[in-house]
């Protein structure tokens, strides 16, 4: 492997950030003993360098790579205890996706190497290197010519909401070119927009567009998760919904879509899933959060930290009580408003986001953070008012 020397860099901003001269990497883990940055060739199949992040500040591991450019592919390896009974599932043999990845590279397929444990003996660590089949993050340059785009700011009283699936909406529309149907470009096509304008729609609520994967049980049955409620990367738009016809990546195609829709005076809201991740329960894979700091990112059962609280019904629950996890959620929301120009959000299983140590808290940290945020307090918010935990039905609260 190539020898790479990192400077200390900064513990902010989180993720990989290009400053014109190099790239700063910052990754949260309260329980890791060391964090490695792994660099890959342009195909994403060959690990060309592996180096430890040299600095550690307030539970953030960080380093700066001089001369690095947008386009660089990378992953992470976290070193620490393998002690599932106490909530720790560190396995440095597994390459992990940066939770702040703006662009995810690779086509996810289920392989036994994705799992941090021996699937026949779940208490034993699996020592196989999964780098060849793991997803990677790409360093991006997040500029875009918005041409004066601004939010429509439709008053609540005048809002006519239309919930839609990006793929399903234009998939069979003969007025949209076949190559664009079922994509961000297809939604932005005049054949789609004319229909929405004729209906008097003011606000689109898009079912999940965050990068998601299909559950293993579905894939084994030859099925897929059409709806997208299985998020792995909260900052990256799904490439499966991009046509790839006019833009170099899904991120720019999404932004071009928003700009075109805004020009018609229509708002764009996103259905977001922060109640759980795609890593499922204790039998699930090591893809990102679980390997970086399982005990911080997820809520453990009080009687046995080898198991997860499952207020989502999907195997795990993100622990928004942890300040750095709350920060990730807030950073994601601000990113989609500030950088991607969306106009608001619909929160899937919203009571999960405000569950404290003793159940749902109306004045919990998440809602308090939203209320005081100078960016997010001004956008539209919709809460699905139930989850599957005790006291989960919170309509009106």
XYZ file of C-alpha atoms in Angstrom:
397
model
C 0.000 0.000 0.000
C 1.036 3.612 -0.555
C 2.452 5.571 2.353
C 0.172 8.459 3.284
C 0.930 11.114 5.897
C -1.955 12.961 7.528
C -1.816 16.269 9.367
C -3.973 16.703 12.464
C -6.667 18.752 10.752
C -9.823 19.737 12.621
C -12.694 17.965 14.404
C -15.122 19.929 12.215
C -16.971 19.842 9.938
C -17.922 16.189 10.234
C -17.259 13.868 7.314
C -14.879 14.616 4.441
C -14.508 18.292 3.498
C -12.435 19.670 0.635
C -11.074 23.189 1.215
C -9.328 23.741 -2.126
C -5.964 22.496 -0.885
C -6.795 19.140 0.666
C -9.427 17.142 2.496
C -10.254 17.147 6.209
C -11.716 13.947 7.665
C -13.683 13.953 10.943
C -15.483 10.914 12.372
C -17.328 10.515 15.674
C -16.751 7.523 17.926
C -16.888 7.761 21.709
C -15.674 4.193 22.324
C -13.178 3.461 19.521
C -9.520 3.060 20.459
C -8.304 4.124 16.998
C -9.769 5.053 13.618
C -8.244 4.272 10.209
C -8.815 6.073 6.926
C -8.701 3.727 3.934
C -8.196 5.107 0.423
C -9.182 3.311 -2.782
C -8.375 3.490 -6.477
C -10.909 4.971 -8.881
C -12.599 1.591 -9.356
C -13.264 1.303 -5.613
C -11.910 -2.260 -5.567
C -8.250 -1.762 -4.598
C -7.284 -0.371 -1.189
C -4.244 1.743 -1.994
C -3.555 3.246 1.434
C -4.506 2.799 5.061
C -3.539 5.278 7.782
C -4.748 6.108 11.271
C -6.442 9.438 11.848
C -3.798 11.186 13.980
C -5.889 13.437 16.217
C -8.717 12.907 18.699
C -10.839 15.789 20.053
C -14.061 15.441 22.064
C -14.827 11.951 20.708
C -14.079 13.019 17.129
C -11.198 11.367 15.250
C -9.727 13.632 12.613
C -6.938 14.186 10.105
C -6.098 16.279 7.055
C -4.770 14.952 3.742
C -2.908 17.727 1.856
C -3.370 17.728 -1.909
C -6.399 15.400 -1.859
C -9.109 16.277 -4.367
C -12.845 15.726 -4.880
C -13.428 12.301 -6.384
C -11.292 10.499 -3.822
C -12.881 7.222 -2.637
C -12.533 6.243 1.008
C -13.837 4.130 3.852
C -13.177 3.758 7.565
C -11.999 1.041 9.948
C -12.658 1.385 13.671
C -10.529 -0.346 16.305
C -11.940 -1.177 19.722
C -13.464 -3.890 21.881
C -15.446 -6.834 20.527
C -17.822 -7.204 23.464
C -21.447 -7.470 22.232
C -22.820 -8.125 25.725
C -21.718 -4.600 26.670
C -22.808 -3.057 23.358
C -19.384 -2.908 21.677
C -19.052 -4.467 18.223
C -15.771 -3.092 16.889
C -14.224 -5.150 14.105
C -11.393 -3.494 12.180
C -11.612 -6.166 9.473
C -14.770 -4.454 8.238
C -14.686 -1.366 6.007
C -17.335 1.128 7.103
C -19.213 3.887 5.305
C -18.799 7.430 6.609
C -22.175 8.492 8.127
C -21.633 11.911 6.513
C -21.010 10.521 3.006
C -22.397 12.909 0.361
C -22.045 10.325 -2.371
C -22.044 6.546 -1.976
C -20.086 4.480 -4.482
C -20.763 0.877 -5.372
C -23.791 -1.349 -5.855
C -24.688 -2.988 -2.560
C -25.070 -6.753 -2.637
C -25.514 -9.042 0.326
C -22.373 -11.039 1.216
C -21.457 -12.882 4.397
C -18.352 -10.658 4.651
C -20.604 -7.711 5.557
C -21.278 -9.241 8.970
C -18.973 -8.513 11.886
C -19.675 -11.874 13.501
C -19.582 -15.503 12.471
C -23.171 -16.197 11.413
C -22.921 -19.748 12.746
C -21.423 -18.651 16.068
C -22.705 -15.124 16.657
C -20.479 -14.452 19.680
C -17.337 -14.864 17.554
C -15.832 -12.072 15.448
C -15.616 -12.582 11.679
C -12.054 -11.802 10.575
C -12.612 -11.552 6.826
C -11.844 -8.264 5.062
C -14.984 -7.008 3.319
C -13.326 -4.099 1.462
C -13.852 -5.598 -1.995
C -17.645 -5.695 -1.566
C -18.168 -2.750 0.827
C -19.696 0.571 -0.178
C -17.333 3.565 -0.273
C -17.814 7.298 0.101
C -16.645 9.821 -2.478
C -15.233 13.220 -1.543
C -17.382 15.805 -3.329
C -17.217 19.416 -4.359
C -20.601 20.688 -3.256
C -21.057 23.678 -5.559
C -24.029 24.127 -7.895
C -25.343 26.973 -10.043
C -28.720 27.683 -8.496
C -29.333 30.674 -10.815
C -31.073 32.688 -8.118
C -33.306 29.864 -6.870
C -35.266 30.691 -3.739
C -37.906 28.816 -1.692
C -41.550 29.491 -2.655
C -42.555 29.872 1.031
C -46.172 28.856 0.470
C -48.230 29.840 3.560
C -49.482 26.890 5.594
C -53.106 27.893 5.045
C -52.641 27.824 1.266
C -50.697 24.548 1.105
C -52.028 21.761 -1.102
C -49.824 18.750 -0.353
C -49.187 15.912 -2.793
C -47.303 12.882 -1.432
C -45.503 10.920 -4.122
C -42.884 8.313 -4.893
C -40.283 9.718 -7.299
C -40.076 6.480 -9.269
C -43.772 5.663 -9.332
C -45.026 9.120 -10.233
C -43.631 9.376 -13.754
C -42.919 5.712 -14.513
C -45.920 5.309 -16.804
C -46.377 8.884 -18.005
C -46.268 8.856 -21.840
C -45.572 12.609 -21.841
C -42.196 11.982 -20.158
C -39.362 10.524 -22.318
C -38.840 6.841 -21.505
C -35.238 7.392 -20.350
C -36.401 9.920 -17.725
C -39.432 8.127 -16.320
C -39.182 7.204 -12.664
C -36.313 9.609 -11.930
C -35.538 13.052 -10.545
C -35.314 14.298 -14.145
C -38.672 12.692 -14.870
C -40.324 14.539 -11.999
C -38.848 17.817 -13.229
C -40.018 17.223 -16.823
C -42.694 19.541 -18.195
C -45.000 16.543 -18.681
C -44.963 15.956 -14.918
C -45.110 19.577 -13.860
C -48.037 20.405 -16.136
C -50.073 17.665 -14.461
C -49.216 18.947 -10.971
C -50.011 22.546 -11.888
C -53.365 21.480 -13.332
C -54.203 19.825 -10.003
C -53.392 23.011 -8.084
C -50.571 21.396 -6.098
C -48.363 23.782 -4.082
C -46.148 21.332 -2.196
C -44.635 17.950 -3.058
C -43.804 15.485 -0.280
C -41.349 12.959 -1.697
C -41.207 9.505 -0.186
C -37.640 8.665 0.984
C -34.830 9.649 -1.382
C -31.927 9.098 1.048
C -29.525 6.322 0.051
C -31.167 3.084 1.196
C -30.613 -0.635 0.707
C -32.903 -3.626 0.275
C -33.290 -5.868 3.328
C -31.576 -9.248 3.043
C -34.811 -11.184 3.608
C -36.423 -9.389 0.660
C -33.465 -9.990 -1.641
C -33.502 -13.698 -0.765
C -37.107 -13.794 -1.983
C -36.297 -11.928 -5.195
C -37.949 -8.738 -3.935
C -36.821 -5.179 -3.220
C -37.757 -2.365 -0.836
C -39.646 -0.125 -3.249
C -40.530 2.491 -0.650
C -37.008 3.310 0.554
C -37.640 3.286 4.322
C -34.303 1.580 5.043
C -31.757 4.398 5.091
C -28.009 3.881 5.213
C -26.698 7.344 4.260
C -28.578 10.414 5.511
C -26.692 12.950 3.365
C -26.714 11.140 0.008
C -29.575 11.058 -2.514
C -30.389 7.651 -3.921
C -28.640 7.045 -7.276
C -31.364 4.513 -8.113
C -33.715 7.468 -8.702
C -31.350 9.296 -11.068
C -31.600 9.020 -14.839
C -27.927 9.864 -15.390
C -28.892 11.501 -18.683
C -27.970 15.138 -18.070
C -26.021 15.297 -14.803
C -22.804 13.647 -13.589
C -24.267 12.446 -10.282
C -27.526 11.970 -8.394
C -26.790 14.969 -6.170
C -26.760 17.442 -9.057
C -29.733 15.811 -10.766
C -31.710 16.163 -7.540
C -30.750 19.834 -7.197
C -31.650 20.544 -10.812
C -35.037 18.951 -10.128
C -35.626 21.156 -7.079
C -34.627 24.280 -8.995
C -37.038 23.457 -11.827
C -39.906 22.672 -9.448
C -39.289 25.888 -7.479
C -39.510 27.854 -10.735
C -43.132 26.680 -10.918
C -43.797 28.005 -7.405
C -43.988 24.490 -5.943
C -42.253 23.400 -2.729
C -40.323 20.154 -2.188
C -40.512 18.283 1.137
C -38.691 15.047 2.001
C -39.963 12.068 3.945
C -37.008 11.273 6.254
C -36.318 8.162 8.334
C -34.207 8.952 11.401
C -35.831 6.402 13.700
C -33.629 3.487 12.551
C -30.943 2.516 10.034
C -30.501 -0.249 7.471
C -28.233 -2.252 9.817
C -31.248 -4.021 11.403
C -31.026 -5.862 14.742
C -28.193 -7.765 16.440
C -28.164 -10.240 13.542
C -27.565 -7.448 11.017
C -24.470 -6.360 9.085
C -21.574 -4.019 9.892
C -21.982 -1.322 7.252
C -21.443 1.982 9.071
C -22.860 3.036 12.459
C -22.651 -0.379 14.148
C -18.965 -0.708 13.426
C -18.075 2.904 14.211
C -19.700 3.015 17.649
C -22.607 0.658 18.207
C -23.120 1.703 21.834
C -23.480 5.389 20.892
C -25.549 5.222 17.716
C -28.161 2.719 18.898
C -30.428 2.299 21.910
C -29.549 -0.876 23.801
C -31.942 -2.901 25.911
C -31.363 -2.006 29.562
C -31.273 -5.657 30.655
C -28.872 -6.825 27.922
C -26.737 -4.569 25.730
C -26.326 -7.339 23.174
C -29.872 -6.514 22.018
C -31.555 -3.380 20.706
C -34.591 -1.369 21.654
C -36.909 -1.645 18.669
C -39.320 1.293 18.775
C -39.171 1.433 14.973
C -40.257 -2.143 14.322
C -37.255 -2.453 11.997
C -34.726 -4.013 14.369
C -32.964 -1.005 15.868
C -33.534 2.540 17.098
C -31.150 5.452 16.599
C -30.206 6.962 19.949
C -31.031 10.650 19.544
C -30.237 11.104 23.261
C -26.549 10.941 22.312
C -25.470 14.525 21.479
C -23.328 13.511 18.489
C -26.145 11.404 17.033
C -28.524 14.330 17.469
C -25.876 16.502 15.786
C -25.777 14.121 12.799
C -29.558 14.324 12.393
C -29.535 18.115 12.643
C -26.564 18.400 10.262
C -28.385 16.218 7.735
C -31.556 18.307 7.916
C -29.612 21.557 7.536
C -27.653 20.091 4.617
C -30.819 19.244 2.709
C -32.221 22.733 3.308
C -29.051 24.796 2.796
C -27.218 22.790 0.121
C -30.025 20.878 -1.593
C -32.695 23.638 -1.204
C -35.578 21.479 0.066
C -38.435 23.252 1.835
C -39.199 20.933 4.727
C -39.601 17.387 5.998
C -42.050 14.697 6.984
C -40.629 12.634 9.877
C -41.289 8.904 9.807
C -42.281 7.577 13.284
C -41.578 10.974 14.826
C -42.151 10.004 18.512
C -38.961 7.903 18.324
C -36.993 11.126 17.873
C -38.102 12.459 21.234
C -37.924 9.361 23.415
C -35.924 10.056 26.545
C -34.912 7.631 29.264
C -38.523 7.171 30.390
C -40.575 7.398 27.208
C -41.812 10.119 24.872
C -40.932 13.677 25.908
C -42.837 16.460 24.172
C -40.054 18.906 25.036
C -37.253 16.483 24.175
C -33.838 17.458 22.827
C -34.756 16.904 19.173
C -37.789 19.184 19.171
C -35.939 21.759 21.265
C -33.040 21.746 18.813
C -35.425 22.220 15.880
C -37.234 25.110 17.565
C -34.074 27.145 18.144
C -32.320 26.346 14.861
C -32.072 29.457 12.622
C -32.378 27.363 9.437
C -34.771 24.562 10.363
C -37.221 26.595 12.425
C -38.325 28.319 9.206
C -39.168 25.269 7.061
C -42.286 23.094 6.964
C -42.336 20.095 9.295
C -44.781 17.185 9.384
C -44.677 14.530 12.119
C -46.009 11.014 11.751
C -47.476 10.869 15.275
C -46.864 7.239 16.290
C -44.213 4.596 16.794
C -44.360 0.977 17.971
C -42.950 1.569 21.475
C -44.851 2.035 24.777
C -46.977 5.193 24.658
C -46.181 5.492 20.997
C -49.438 7.097 19.816
C -48.848 10.842 20.189
C -51.353 12.474 17.837
C -51.574 16.141 18.784
C -48.409 16.091 20.906
